[in-house]
PDB file of C-alpha atoms and ligand atoms in Angstrom:
ATOM      1  CA  MET A 182       0.000   0.000   0.000  1.00  0.00           C
ATOM      2  CA  HIS A 183       1.296   3.433  -0.946  1.00  0.00           C
ATOM      3  CA  GLU A 184       1.330   6.166   1.624  1.00  0.00           C
ATOM      4  CA  ARG A 185       0.210   9.551   0.410  1.00  0.00           C
ATOM      5  CA  PRO A 186       3.177  11.906   0.068  1.00  0.00           C
ATOM      6  CA  PRO A 187       3.086  14.723   2.596  1.00  0.00           C
ATOM      7  CA  PRO A 188       1.910  18.067   1.163  1.00  0.00           C
ATOM      8  CA  PRO A 189       4.783  20.303   0.047  1.00  0.00           C
ATOM      9  CA  PRO A 190       5.763  22.613   2.872  1.00  0.00           C
ATOM     10  CA  GLY A 191       4.388  26.103   2.385  1.00  0.00           C
ATOM     11  CA  ALA A 192       6.338  29.223   3.192  1.00  0.00           C
ATOM     12  CA  VAL A 193       6.160  32.989   2.925  1.00  0.00           C
ATOM     13  CA  TRP A 194       8.649  35.176   1.032  1.00  0.00           C
ATOM     14  CA  LEU A 195       8.578  38.737   2.336  1.00  0.00           C
ATOM     15  CA  VAL A 196       9.928  40.699  -0.610  1.00  0.00           C
ATOM     16  CA  GLY A 197      10.835  44.376  -0.866  1.00  0.00           C
ATOM     17  CA  THR A 198       9.910  45.734  -4.294  1.00  0.00           C
ATOM     18  CA  GLY A 199      11.726  49.065  -4.113  1.00  0.00           C
ATOM     19  CA  PRO A 200      10.292  52.533  -4.652  1.00  0.00           C
ATOM     20  CA  GLY A 201       8.390  51.788  -7.858  1.00  0.00           C
ATOM     21  CA  ASP A 202      10.634  51.544 -10.916  1.00  0.00           C
ATOM     22  CA  PRO A 203      10.754  47.779 -11.630  1.00  0.00           C
ATOM     23  CA  GLU A 204      14.383  48.085 -12.724  1.00  0.00           C
ATOM     24  CA  LEU A 205      15.238  48.752  -9.084  1.00  0.00           C
ATOM     25  CA  LEU A 206      14.141  45.268  -8.001  1.00  0.00           C
ATOM     26  CA  THR A 207      16.890  42.945  -6.806  1.00  0.00           C
ATOM     27  CA  LEU A 208      17.540  39.964  -9.079  1.00  0.00           C
ATOM     28  CA  ARG A 209      16.191  37.706  -6.348  1.00  0.00           C
ATOM     29  CA  ALA A 210      12.960  39.691  -6.038  1.00  0.00           C
ATOM     30  CA  ALA A 211      12.499  39.705  -9.826  1.00  0.00           C
ATOM     31  CA  ARG A 212      13.011  35.939 -10.023  1.00  0.00           C
ATOM     32  CA  LEU A 213      10.556  35.241  -7.191  1.00  0.00           C
ATOM     33  CA  ILE A 214       7.959  37.548  -8.749  1.00  0.00           C
ATOM     34  CA  GLN A 215       8.305  35.910 -12.161  1.00  0.00           C
ATOM     35  CA  ASP A 216       7.859  32.447 -10.574  1.00  0.00           C
ATOM     36  CA  ALA A 217       5.007  33.454  -8.247  1.00  0.00           C
ATOM     37  CA  ASP A 218       1.977  31.318  -7.566  1.00  0.00           C
ATOM     38  CA  ILE A 219       0.176  33.737  -5.242  1.00  0.00           C
ATOM     39  CA  ALA A 220       1.089  37.317  -4.317  1.00  0.00           C
ATOM     40  CA  LEU A 221      -0.265  39.577  -1.570  1.00  0.00           C
ATOM     41  CA  TYR A 222       0.562  43.223  -2.203  1.00  0.00           C
ATOM     42  CA  ASP A 223       0.078  46.744  -0.850  1.00  0.00           C
ATOM     43  CA  ASN A 224      -0.758  49.958  -2.657  1.00  0.00           C
ATOM     44  CA  LEU A 225       2.917  50.977  -2.780  1.00  0.00           C
ATOM     45  CA  VAL A 226       3.809  48.041  -5.030  1.00  0.00           C
ATOM     46  CA  SER A 227       3.873  49.664  -8.464  1.00  0.00           C
ATOM     47  CA  ALA A 228       1.941  48.600 -11.543  1.00  0.00           C
ATOM     48  CA  GLY A 229       5.267  47.999 -13.308  1.00  0.00           C
ATOM     49  CA  VAL A 230       6.293  45.474 -10.657  1.00  0.00           C
ATOM     50  CA  LEU A 231       2.899  43.735 -10.658  1.00  0.00           C
ATOM     51  CA  ALA A 232       3.132  43.424 -14.445  1.00  0.00           C
ATOM     52  CA  LEU A 233       6.039  40.991 -13.928  1.00  0.00           C
ATOM     53  CA  LEU A 234       3.774  38.455 -12.179  1.00  0.00           C
ATOM     54  CA  PRO A 235       2.903  35.503 -14.414  1.00  0.00           C
ATOM     55  CA  ALA A 236      -0.609  35.604 -15.861  1.00  0.00           C
ATOM     56  CA  HIS A 237      -1.691  32.570 -13.812  1.00  0.00           C
ATOM     57  CA  ALA A 238      -0.521  33.997 -10.470  1.00  0.00           C
ATOM     58  CA  GLU A 239      -3.255  34.778  -7.981  1.00  0.00           C
ATOM     59  CA  ARG A 240      -3.155  38.436  -6.847  1.00  0.00           C
ATOM     60  CA  LEU A 241      -4.537  39.574  -3.514  1.00  0.00           C
ATOM     61  CA  TYR A 242      -4.656  43.284  -2.794  1.00  0.00           C
ATOM     62  CA  VAL A 243      -4.255  43.811   0.946  1.00  0.00           C
ATOM     63  CA  GLY A 244      -3.363  47.498   0.798  1.00  0.00           C
ATOM     64  CA  LYS A 245      -3.709  49.974   3.562  1.00  0.00           C
ATOM     65  CA  ARG A 246      -4.259  53.656   3.077  1.00  0.00           C
ATOM     66  CA  ARG A 247      -4.716  56.175   5.847  1.00  0.00           C
ATOM     67  CA  ASN A 248      -7.759  54.974   7.818  1.00  0.00           C
ATOM     68  CA  LYS A 249      -8.971  52.909   4.873  1.00  0.00           C
ATOM     69  CA  HIS A 250      -7.740  49.378   5.205  1.00  0.00           C
ATOM     70  CA  ALA A 251      -8.621  46.797   2.574  1.00  0.00           C
ATOM     71  CA  LEU A 252      -7.737  44.208   5.219  1.00  0.00           C
ATOM     72  CA  GLU A 253      -6.737  44.670   8.830  1.00  0.00           C
ATOM     73  CA  GLN A 254      -3.187  43.685   9.740  1.00  0.00           C
ATOM     74  CA  ASP A 255      -4.300  40.600  11.690  1.00  0.00           C
ATOM     75  CA  ASP A 256      -6.363  39.388   8.732  1.00  0.00           C
ATOM     76  CA  ILE A 257      -3.356  39.773   6.436  1.00  0.00           C
ATOM     77  CA  ASN A 258      -1.182  37.838   8.876  1.00  0.00           C
ATOM     78  CA  GLN A 259      -3.736  35.071   9.278  1.00  0.00           C
ATOM     79  CA  ARG A 260      -4.304  34.863   5.521  1.00  0.00           C
ATOM     80  CA  MET A 261      -0.572  34.240   5.001  1.00  0.00           C
ATOM     81  CA  VAL A 262      -0.533  31.565   7.698  1.00  0.00           C
ATOM     82  CA  ASP A 263      -3.585  29.794   6.217  1.00  0.00           C
ATOM     83  CA  LEU A 264      -2.141  29.814   2.696  1.00  0.00           C
ATOM     84  CA  ALA A 265       1.257  28.563   3.829  1.00  0.00           C
ATOM     85  CA  ARG A 266      -0.387  25.766   5.830  1.00  0.00           C
ATOM     86  CA  GLN A 267      -2.152  24.686   2.648  1.00  0.00           C
ATOM     87  CA  GLY A 268       1.309  24.215   1.172  1.00  0.00           C
ATOM     88  CA  ARG A 269       1.230  27.427  -0.886  1.00  0.00           C
ATOM     89  CA  ARG A 270       4.397  29.415  -1.611  1.00  0.00           C
ATOM     90  CA  VAL A 271       3.203  32.867  -0.662  1.00  0.00           C
ATOM     91  CA  LEU A 272       4.839  35.992  -2.006  1.00  0.00           C
ATOM     92  CA  ARG A 273       4.267  38.965   0.282  1.00  0.00           C
ATOM     93  CA  LEU A 274       5.218  42.077  -1.694  1.00  0.00           C
ATOM     94  CA  LYS A 275       6.004  45.341   0.087  1.00  0.00           C
ATOM     95  CA  GLY A 276       7.029  48.704  -1.337  1.00  0.00           C
ATOM     96  CA  GLY A 277      10.624  49.717  -0.639  1.00  0.00           C
ATOM     97  CA  ASP A 278      12.279  47.521   1.971  1.00  0.00           C
ATOM     98  CA  PRO A 279      10.072  45.340   4.190  1.00  0.00           C
ATOM     99  CA  PHE A 280      11.982  46.282   7.332  1.00  0.00           C
ATOM    100  CA  VAL A 281      11.829  50.062   6.876  1.00  0.00           C
ATOM    101  CA  PHE A 282       8.452  51.435   8.056  1.00  0.00           C
ATOM    102  CA  GLY A 283       6.843  48.414   6.469  1.00  0.00           C
ATOM    103  CA  ARG A 284       5.600  46.311   9.389  1.00  0.00           C
ATOM    104  CA  GLY A 285       7.730  43.481   8.021  1.00  0.00           C
ATOM    105  CA  GLY A 286       8.957  42.677  11.502  1.00  0.00           C
ATOM    106  CA  GLU A 287       5.422  42.404  12.836  1.00  0.00           C
ATOM    107  CA  GLU A 288       4.362  40.094  10.028  1.00  0.00           C
ATOM    108  CA  LEU A 289       7.332  37.824  10.608  1.00  0.00           C
ATOM    109  CA  GLU A 290       6.651  37.692  14.358  1.00  0.00           C
ATOM    110  CA  TYR A 291       3.182  36.419  13.551  1.00  0.00           C
ATOM    111  CA  LEU A 292       4.503  33.813  11.105  1.00  0.00           C
ATOM    112  CA  ALA A 293       7.168  32.685  13.562  1.00  0.00           C
ATOM    113  CA  ALA A 294       4.585  32.282  16.326  1.00  0.00           C
ATOM    114  CA  ALA A 295       2.468  30.166  13.957  1.00  0.00           C
ATOM    115  CA  GLY A 296       5.455  28.008  12.988  1.00  0.00           C
ATOM    116  CA  VAL A 297       5.354  29.046   9.320  1.00  0.00           C
ATOM    117  CA  ALA A 298       8.656  29.154   7.421  1.00  0.00           C
ATOM    118  CA  PHE A 299       9.649  32.504   5.923  1.00  0.00           C
ATOM    119  CA  HIS A 300      12.364  34.230   3.913  1.00  0.00           C
ATOM    120  CA  VAL A 301      13.137  37.939   3.586  1.00  0.00           C
ATOM    121  CA  VAL A 302      14.343  39.701   0.447  1.00  0.00           C
ATOM    122  CA  PRO A 303      15.505  43.289   0.954  1.00  0.00           C
ATOM    123  CA  GLY A 304      14.455  46.113  -1.317  1.00  0.00           C
ATOM    124  CA  ILE A 305      15.662  49.611  -2.075  1.00  0.00           C
ATOM    125  CA  THR A 306      13.970  51.783   0.495  1.00  0.00           C
ATOM    126  CA  ALA A 307      12.258  54.963  -0.722  1.00  0.00           C
ATOM    127  CA  ALA A 308      14.956  57.222   0.753  1.00  0.00           C
ATOM    128  CA  LEU A 309      17.672  55.571  -1.340  1.00  0.00           C
ATOM    129  CA  GLY A 310      15.726  55.275  -4.585  1.00  0.00           C
ATOM    130  CA  VAL A 311      14.162  58.706  -4.404  1.00  0.00           C
ATOM    131  CA  CYS A 312      17.359  60.532  -3.488  1.00  0.00           C
ATOM    132  CA  ALA A 313      19.336  58.805  -6.248  1.00  0.00           C
ATOM    133  CA  GLY A 314      16.678  59.888  -8.733  1.00  0.00           C
ATOM    134  CA  ALA A 315      16.527  63.441  -7.442  1.00  0.00           C
ATOM    135  CA  GLY A 316      20.290  64.000  -7.209  1.00  0.00           C
ATOM    136  CA  ILE A 317      20.405  64.314  -3.412  1.00  0.00           C
ATOM    137  CA  PRO A 318      23.352  62.510  -1.761  1.00  0.00           C
ATOM    138  CA  LEU A 319      22.180  61.485   1.707  1.00  0.00           C
ATOM    139  CA  THR A 320      25.600  62.050   3.235  1.00  0.00           C
ATOM    140  CA  HIS A 321      28.364  64.341   2.048  1.00  0.00           C
ATOM    141  CA  ARG A 322      31.732  65.024   3.658  1.00  0.00           C
ATOM    142  CA  ARG A 323      31.163  68.768   3.761  1.00  0.00           C
ATOM    143  CA  LEU A 324      27.413  68.916   4.343  1.00  0.00           C
ATOM    144  CA  ALA A 325      26.045  65.913   6.236  1.00  0.00           C
ATOM    145  CA  GLN A 326      27.819  63.450   8.518  1.00  0.00           C
ATOM    146  CA  SER A 327      24.713  61.444   9.269  1.00  0.00           C
ATOM    147  CA  CYS A 328      21.316  60.653   7.963  1.00  0.00           C
ATOM    148  CA  THR A 329      18.190  59.756   9.903  1.00  0.00           C
ATOM    149  CA  PHE A 330      14.990  58.165   8.641  1.00  0.00           C
ATOM    150  CA  VAL A 331      11.860  59.085  10.609  1.00  0.00           C
ATOM    151  CA  THR A 332       8.132  58.691  10.191  1.00  0.00           C
ATOM    152  CA  GLY A 333       6.155  61.917   9.993  1.00  0.00           C
ATOM    153  CA  HIS A 334       2.852  60.150  10.487  1.00  0.00           C
ATOM    154  CA  LEU A 335       0.579  62.399  12.557  1.00  0.00           C
ATOM    155  CA  GLN A 336      -0.948  60.931  15.678  1.00  0.00           C
ATOM    156  CA  ASP A 337      -3.698  63.072  17.190  1.00  0.00           C
ATOM    157  CA  GLY A 338      -2.330  65.986  15.169  1.00  0.00           C
ATOM    158  CA  SER A 339       1.208  65.755  16.516  1.00  0.00           C
ATOM    159  CA  MET A 340       4.529  64.046  15.791  1.00  0.00           C
ATOM    160  CA  ASP A 341       6.449  62.363  18.535  1.00  0.00           C
ATOM    161  CA  LEU A 342      10.035  62.936  17.365  1.00  0.00           C
ATOM    162  CA  ASP A 343      13.340  63.824  18.997  1.00  0.00           C
ATOM    163  CA  TRP A 344      13.314  67.467  17.815  1.00  0.00           C
ATOM    164  CA  PRO A 345      16.558  68.671  19.451  1.00  0.00           C
ATOM    165  CA  MET A 346      18.417  65.805  17.770  1.00  0.00           C
ATOM    166  CA  LEU A 347      16.782  66.361  14.360  1.00  0.00           C
ATOM    167  CA  ALA A 348      17.355  70.120  14.481  1.00  0.00           C
ATOM    168  CA  ARG A 349      21.139  69.786  14.595  1.00  0.00           C
ATOM    169  CA  GLU A 350      23.009  71.026  11.536  1.00  0.00           C
ATOM    170  CA  ARG A 351      25.082  68.966   9.102  1.00  0.00           C
ATOM    171  CA  GLN A 352      22.762  65.996   8.988  1.00  0.00           C
ATOM    172  CA  THR A 353      20.066  64.838   6.593  1.00  0.00           C
ATOM    173  CA  VAL A 354      16.597  63.973   7.851  1.00  0.00           C
ATOM    174  CA  VAL A 355      14.377  61.868   5.603  1.00  0.00           C
ATOM    175  CA  VAL A 356      10.720  61.856   6.522  1.00  0.00           C
ATOM    176  CA  TYR A 357       8.443  59.040   5.401  1.00  0.00           C
ATOM    177  CA  MET A 358       4.658  59.562   5.482  1.00  0.00           C
ATOM    178  CA  GLY A 359       5.137  63.247   6.196  1.00  0.00           C
ATOM    179  CA  LEU A 360       2.933  65.108   3.689  1.00  0.00           C
ATOM    180  CA  LEU A 361       0.105  66.027   6.068  1.00  0.00           C
ATOM    181  CA  GLY A 362       2.538  66.894   8.821  1.00  0.00           C
ATOM    182  CA  LEU A 363       4.872  69.018   6.669  1.00  0.00           C
ATOM    183  CA  PRO A 364       3.913  72.428   8.186  1.00  0.00           C
ATOM    184  CA  LEU A 365       4.317  71.039  11.705  1.00  0.00           C
ATOM    185  CA  LEU A 366       7.617  69.362  10.844  1.00  0.00           C
ATOM    186  CA  CYS A 367       9.132  72.559   9.458  1.00  0.00           C
ATOM    187  CA  ALA A 368       7.845  74.674  12.353  1.00  0.00           C
ATOM    188  CA  ARG A 369       9.229  72.286  14.981  1.00  0.00           C
ATOM    189  CA  LEU A 370      12.652  72.079  13.352  1.00  0.00           C
ATOM    190  CA  ILE A 371      12.861  75.884  13.210  1.00  0.00           C
ATOM    191  CA  ALA A 372      11.612  76.176  16.803  1.00  0.00           C
ATOM    192  CA  HIS A 373      14.390  73.827  17.916  1.00  0.00           C
ATOM    193  CA  GLY A 374      17.056  75.869  16.196  1.00  0.00           C
ATOM    194  CA  ARG A 375      17.474  74.588  12.647  1.00  0.00           C
ATOM    195  CA  ASP A 376      18.109  77.459  10.229  1.00  0.00           C
ATOM    196  CA  PRO A 377      14.829  78.480   8.497  1.00  0.00           C
ATOM    197  CA  GLY A 378      16.862  78.690   5.277  1.00  0.00           C
ATOM    198  CA  THR A 379      17.744  74.961   5.404  1.00  0.00           C
ATOM    199  CA  PRO A 380      16.917  73.428   2.002  1.00  0.00           C
ATOM    200  CA  VAL A 381      14.013  70.945   1.914  1.00  0.00           C
ATOM    201  CA  ALA A 382      12.660  68.828  -0.923  1.00  0.00           C
ATOM    202  CA  ILE A 383       9.461  66.889  -1.262  1.00  0.00           C
ATOM    203  CA  VAL A 384       9.425  64.159  -3.885  1.00  0.00           C
ATOM    204  CA  GLN A 385       6.134  62.717  -5.066  1.00  0.00           C
ATOM    205  CA  GLN A 386       6.057  59.248  -6.676  1.00  0.00           C
ATOM    206  CA  GLY A 387       9.836  59.071  -6.788  1.00  0.00           C
ATOM    207  CA  THR A 388      11.420  56.860  -9.505  1.00  0.00           C
ATOM    208  CA  LEU A 389       8.059  56.578 -11.296  1.00  0.00           C
ATOM    209  CA  PRO A 390       7.158  58.251 -14.600  1.00  0.00           C
ATOM    210  CA  ARG A 391       5.075  60.858 -12.754  1.00  0.00           C
ATOM    211  CA  GLN A 392       7.808  61.806 -10.296  1.00  0.00           C
ATOM    212  CA  ARG A 393       7.589  65.419  -9.069  1.00  0.00           C
ATOM    213  CA  VAL A 394      10.214  67.253  -7.049  1.00  0.00           C
ATOM    214  CA  LEU A 395       9.429  70.489  -5.222  1.00  0.00           C
ATOM    215  CA  THR A 396      12.177  72.311  -3.368  1.00  0.00           C
ATOM    216  CA  GLY A 397      12.242  75.202  -0.925  1.00  0.00           C
ATOM    217  CA  THR A 398      13.403  75.844   2.601  1.00  0.00           C
ATOM    218  CA  LEU A 399      12.039  75.054   6.039  1.00  0.00           C
ATOM    219  CA  ALA A 400      10.448  78.499   5.919  1.00  0.00           C
ATOM    220  CA  THR A 401       8.997  78.325   2.394  1.00  0.00           C
ATOM    221  CA  LEU A 402       8.221  74.718   1.448  1.00  0.00           C
ATOM    222  CA  PRO A 403       4.912  74.351   3.356  1.00  0.00           C
ATOM    223  CA  GLY A 404       3.492  77.324   1.423  1.00  0.00           C
ATOM    224  CA  ILE A 405       4.798  75.993  -1.896  1.00  0.00           C
ATOM    225  CA  VAL A 406       3.248  72.575  -1.253  1.00  0.00           C
ATOM    226  CA  ALA A 407      -0.089  74.022  -0.106  1.00  0.00           C
ATOM    227  CA  GLY A 408      -0.659  75.468  -3.566  1.00  0.00           C
ATOM    228  CA  ALA A 409       0.719  72.594  -5.616  1.00  0.00           C
ATOM    229  CA  ASP A 410      -1.851  69.747  -5.399  1.00  0.00           C
ATOM    230  CA  VAL A 411       0.685  67.289  -4.006  1.00  0.00           C
ATOM    231  CA  HIS A 412      -0.448  63.787  -3.111  1.00  0.00           C
ATOM    232  CA  GLY A 413       1.235  60.634  -1.858  1.00  0.00           C
ATOM    233  CA  PRO A 414       3.418  58.790  -1.758  1.00  0.00           C
ATOM    234  CA  THR A 415       5.815  61.575  -0.930  1.00  0.00           C
ATOM    235  CA  LEU A 416       9.161  61.685   0.774  1.00  0.00           C
ATOM    236  CA  ILE A 417      10.549  64.789   2.492  1.00  0.00           C
ATOM    237  CA  ILE A 418      14.283  65.403   2.655  1.00  0.00           C
ATOM    238  CA  VAL A 419      15.667  68.081   4.976  1.00  0.00           C
ATOM    239  CA  GLY A 420      19.272  69.220   4.949  1.00  0.00           C
ATOM    240  CA  GLU A 421      22.021  71.140   3.215  1.00  0.00           C
ATOM    241  CA  VAL A 422      22.533  68.258   0.731  1.00  0.00           C
ATOM    242  CA  VAL A 423      19.164  69.079  -0.849  1.00  0.00           C
ATOM    243  CA  ALA A 424      20.747  72.136  -2.485  1.00  0.00           C
ATOM    244  CA  LEU A 425      22.888  69.756  -4.583  1.00  0.00           C
ATOM    245  CA  ALA A 426      19.781  68.634  -6.511  1.00  0.00           C
ATOM    246  CA  ALA A 427      20.160  71.839  -8.511  1.00  0.00           C
ATOM    247  CA  THR A 428      23.386  70.512 -10.037  1.00  0.00           C
ATOM    248  CA  LEU A 429      23.150  66.733  -9.548  1.00  0.00           C
ATOM    249  CA  GLY A 430      19.442  66.171 -10.231  1.00  0.00           C
ATOM    250  CA  THR A 431      17.655  65.372 -13.438  1.00  0.00           C
ATOM    251  CA  ALA A 432      16.333  68.340 -15.402  1.00  0.00           C
ATOM    252  CA  GLU A 433      12.984  67.770 -13.744  1.00  0.00           C
ATOM    253  CA  ALA A 434      14.493  67.754 -10.255  1.00  0.00           C
ATOM    254  CA  GLN A 435      16.070  71.068 -11.165  1.00  0.00           C
ATOM    255  CA  GLY A 436      12.641  72.564 -11.858  1.00  0.00           C
ATOM    256  CA  ALA A 437      11.832  71.625 -15.484  1.00  0.00           C
ATOM    257  CA  PRO A 438       8.493  69.908 -16.274  1.00  0.00           C
ATOM    258  CA  ALA A 439       8.344  66.183 -15.419  1.00  0.00           C
ATOM    259  CA  GLN A 440       9.738  63.718 -17.968  1.00  0.00           C
ATOM    260  CA  PRO A 441       9.605  59.939 -17.736  1.00  0.00           C
ATOM    261  CA  PRO A 442      12.937  58.733 -16.314  1.00  0.00           C
ATOM    262  CA  ARG A 443      15.477  57.576 -18.898  1.00  0.00           C
ATOM    263  CA  VAL A 444      16.629  53.985 -18.794  1.00  0.00           C
TER     264      VAL A 444
HETATM  265  N1  SAH B 605       8.828  50.106   3.295  1.00  0.00           N
HETATM  266  C1  SAH B 605       8.773  51.325   2.513  1.00  0.00           C
HETATM  267  C2  SAH B 605       8.131  52.477   3.269  1.00  0.00           C
HETATM  268  C3  SAH B 605       6.686  52.264   3.647  1.00  0.00           C
HETATM  269  S1  SAH B 605       5.984  53.668   4.440  1.00  0.00           S
HETATM  270  C4  SAH B 605      10.193  51.701   2.056  1.00  0.00           C
HETATM  271  O1  SAH B 605      11.162  51.105   2.524  1.00  0.00           O
HETATM  272  O2  SAH B 605      10.328  52.584   1.211  1.00  0.00           O
HETATM  273  C5  SAH B 605       5.255  54.497   3.072  1.00  0.00           C
HETATM  274  C6  SAH B 605       5.997  55.782   2.775  1.00  0.00           C
HETATM  275  O3  SAH B 605       7.169  55.524   2.006  1.00  0.00           O
HETATM  276  C7  SAH B 605       5.221  56.766   1.931  1.00  0.00           C
HETATM  277  O4  SAH B 605       4.282  57.493   2.702  1.00  0.00           O
HETATM  278  C8  SAH B 605       6.332  57.650   1.432  1.00  0.00           C
HETATM  279  O5  SAH B 605       6.767  58.527   2.454  1.00  0.00           O
HETATM  280  C9  SAH B 605       7.450  56.654   1.194  1.00  0.00           C
HETATM  281  N2  SAH B 605       7.534  56.215  -0.214  1.00  0.00           N
HETATM  282  C10 SAH B 605       7.488  54.955  -0.667  1.00  0.00           C
HETATM  283  N3  SAH B 605       7.651  54.904  -2.005  1.00  0.00           N
HETATM  284  C11 SAH B 605       7.815  56.187  -2.404  1.00  0.00           C
HETATM  285  C12 SAH B 605       8.027  56.805  -3.681  1.00  0.00           C
HETATM  286  N4  SAH B 605       8.099  56.099  -4.803  1.00  0.00           N
HETATM  287  N5  SAH B 605       8.144  58.161  -3.721  1.00  0.00           N
HETATM  288  C13 SAH B 605       8.082  58.888  -2.594  1.00  0.00           C
HETATM  289  N6  SAH B 605       7.880  58.361  -1.371  1.00  0.00           N
HETATM  290  C14 SAH B 605       7.743  57.035  -1.275  1.00  0.00           C
END
């Protein structure tokens, strides 16, 4: 009598898909996407990346936007566990890098507690992709000795950040999820002593064909953005290095109308 073979072990691949341009995927991410059987993805995973999934792959949108969740985090976690226990090889796609403001750690804790096998594939986080595209070096021997990534997400109308530390000169501060909080961010940095003339950029849909770069200073950028119909995803970069975009950036980053990025 033949015994039935055990079902193939399922697992979850937590894959960073970078800031949007599919050419910024790692080779490993691209291979996993092209071989996918089922993919769960957020709204930050670009259409260009999703286009690399094979036609037969099942696609599950589990995106979260401010206060509008397609699925709650626990449901996403449980869905991955259920699929993996059925023997499925689950691709969990995340914009940027899964461990940078991406709740990747939380998802893996859940999988680990459930005894589900997982693998992590890093991605280019928005700060790296966006700044490369906009001609903003994050560090620079003359202008910035360090670089800090923070979340500018507003909670009850305020931001719980270490302002005295962020207000120090000669460092770059990159703010994720900061569009709504931009006026508060600039005001707090000035209040804690950062020069109001410090250059600041906001980059919308960085690395994508509709990338927009607006530049100003801590004193002027909130006003510029208020009249410019800016919407997410946007990244804010504060620091002296931002001034280099004028010489190192693409024509568009230097103020010309947006062009699709060259390949
Ligand atoms: N894990 C992601 C970040 C998720 S938080 C990463 O490593 O990049 C979501 C925030 O990332 C957005 O609100 C925005 O601040 C930033 N972001 C992601 N992709 C972006 C893009 N293409 N252009 C500008 N900002 C982006």
